[in-house]
Amino acid sequence: MNKILIIGAGRSSTALIDYLCKEAVVHNWFITVADANLELAKSKVKNHPNARAIWLDVTKSNDRKDHLARTDTVVSLLPAHLHLEIAHDCIKLQKPFITSSYVSRELYRLGD
């Protein structure tokens, strides 16, 4: 089972979470939606059998790394200024990192 971690359950996350939950059944995925607002994350998951919501404060390095280590793919829907630390962790852990945000100069330099 491929595990996908979505970090951020804000307004722009709804369509992606709905789509991935729908496809999770077909592709044998498990979706984890992490947000500092657990109730918001739960509302996005809607008790889907292939998904769960968790509380995560991305500024807490150990908690963040623990969740990243247990997933296969990371999708960050956080504000752009929060991507850099997550991207660094994903590189160290060899996890694919995806974001729909613009790529900052600092994030772009990680590809060098």
PDB file of C-alpha atoms in Angstrom, residues 49-112:
ATOM      1  CA  PRO A  49     -11.709   4.055   4.873  1.00  0.00           C
ATOM      2  CA  ASN A  50      -8.381   4.704   3.102  1.00  0.00           C
ATOM      3  CA  ALA A  51      -7.614   7.947   4.904  1.00  0.00           C
ATOM      4  CA  ARG A  52      -7.040   9.439   8.309  1.00  0.00           C
ATOM      5  CA  ALA A  53      -6.480  12.856   9.835  1.00  0.00           C
ATOM      6  CA  ILE A  54      -3.671  13.660  12.231  1.00  0.00           C
ATOM      7  CA  TRP A  55      -2.518  16.681  14.185  1.00  0.00           C
ATOM      8  CA  LEU A  56       0.872  17.999  13.117  1.00  0.00           C
ATOM      9  CA  ASP A  57       2.749  21.169  13.952  1.00  0.00           C
ATOM     10  CA  VAL A  58       5.324  21.309  11.140  1.00  0.00           C
ATOM     11  CA  THR A  59       7.570  23.569  13.198  1.00  0.00           C
ATOM     12  CA  LYS A  60       8.191  20.655  15.591  1.00  0.00           C
ATOM     13  CA  SER A  61      11.092  19.000  13.815  1.00  0.00           C
ATOM     14  CA  ASN A  62      10.951  15.591  15.513  1.00  0.00           C
ATOM     15  CA  ASP A  63       7.201  15.170  15.000  1.00  0.00           C
ATOM     16  CA  ARG A  64       7.493  16.256  11.371  1.00  0.00           C
ATOM     17  CA  LYS A  65      10.385  13.900  10.624  1.00  0.00           C
ATOM     18  CA  ASP A  66       8.603  11.002  12.333  1.00  0.00           C
ATOM     19  CA  HIS A  67       5.575  11.349  10.051  1.00  0.00           C
ATOM     20  CA  LEU A  68       7.693  11.914   6.945  1.00  0.00           C
ATOM     21  CA  ALA A  69       9.694   8.764   7.654  1.00  0.00           C
ATOM     22  CA  ARG A  70       6.519   6.652   7.710  1.00  0.00           C
ATOM     23  CA  THR A  71       5.181   7.741   4.331  1.00  0.00           C
ATOM     24  CA  ASP A  72       6.053   7.136   0.684  1.00  0.00           C
ATOM     25  CA  THR A  73       5.141  10.507  -0.849  1.00  0.00           C
ATOM     26  CA  VAL A  74       4.809  13.966   0.712  1.00  0.00           C
ATOM     27  CA  VAL A  75       2.469  16.663  -0.581  1.00  0.00           C
ATOM     28  CA  SER A  76       2.802  20.067   1.054  1.00  0.00           C
ATOM     29  CA  LEU A  77      -0.140  22.417   0.734  1.00  0.00           C
ATOM     30  CA  LEU A  78       1.271  24.806   3.303  1.00  0.00           C
ATOM     31  CA  PRO A  79       2.248  28.413   2.650  1.00  0.00           C
ATOM     32  CA  ALA A  80       5.434  28.626   0.574  1.00  0.00           C
ATOM     33  CA  HIS A  81       7.628  29.839   3.434  1.00  0.00           C
ATOM     34  CA  LEU A  82       7.086  26.520   5.252  1.00  0.00           C
ATOM     35  CA  HIS A  83       8.190  24.262   2.389  1.00  0.00           C
ATOM     36  CA  LEU A  84      11.942  24.553   2.797  1.00  0.00           C
ATOM     37  CA  GLU A  85      12.301  22.594   6.054  1.00  0.00           C
ATOM     38  CA  ILE A  86       9.957  19.878   4.799  1.00  0.00           C
ATOM     39  CA  ALA A  87      11.882  19.664   1.528  1.00  0.00           C
ATOM     40  CA  HIS A  88      15.190  19.309   3.406  1.00  0.00           C
ATOM     41  CA  ASP A  89      13.715  16.478   5.476  1.00  0.00           C
ATOM     42  CA  CYS A  90      12.359  14.760   2.365  1.00  0.00           C
ATOM     43  CA  ILE A  91      15.776  14.890   0.711  1.00  0.00           C
ATOM     44  CA  LYS A  92      17.424  13.366   3.784  1.00  0.00           C
ATOM     45  CA  LEU A  93      14.748  10.675   3.985  1.00  0.00           C
ATOM     46  CA  GLN A  94      14.665  10.145   0.198  1.00  0.00           C
ATOM     47  CA  LYS A  95      10.959  10.902  -0.055  1.00  0.00           C
ATOM     48  CA  PRO A  96       9.330  12.523  -3.097  1.00  0.00           C
ATOM     49  CA  PHE A  97       8.174  16.072  -2.260  1.00  0.00           C
ATOM     50  CA  ILE A  98       5.300  17.704  -4.133  1.00  0.00           C
ATOM     51  CA  THR A  99       3.826  21.154  -3.743  1.00  0.00           C
ATOM     52  CA  SER A 100       1.332  23.209  -5.710  1.00  0.00           C
ATOM     53  CA  SER A 101       2.973  26.412  -4.507  1.00  0.00           C
ATOM     54  CA  TYR A 102       5.402  28.550  -6.390  1.00  0.00           C
ATOM     55  CA  VAL A 103       9.020  27.519  -6.025  1.00  0.00           C
ATOM     56  CA  SER A 104      11.021  29.987  -3.956  1.00  0.00           C
ATOM     57  CA  ARG A 105      14.629  30.744  -4.799  1.00  0.00           C
ATOM     58  CA  GLU A 106      15.756  28.678  -1.790  1.00  0.00           C
ATOM     59  CA  LEU A 107      13.611  25.715  -2.780  1.00  0.00           C
ATOM     60  CA  TYR A 108      14.825  25.930  -6.359  1.00  0.00           C
ATOM     61  CA  ARG A 109      18.456  25.750  -5.191  1.00  0.00           C
ATOM     62  CA  LEU A 110      17.786  22.341  -3.604  1.00  0.00           C
ATOM     63  CA  GLY A 111      17.686  20.913  -7.124  1.00  0.00           C
ATOM     64  CA  ASP A 112      21.308  21.842  -7.803  1.00  0.00           C
TER      65      ASP A 112
END
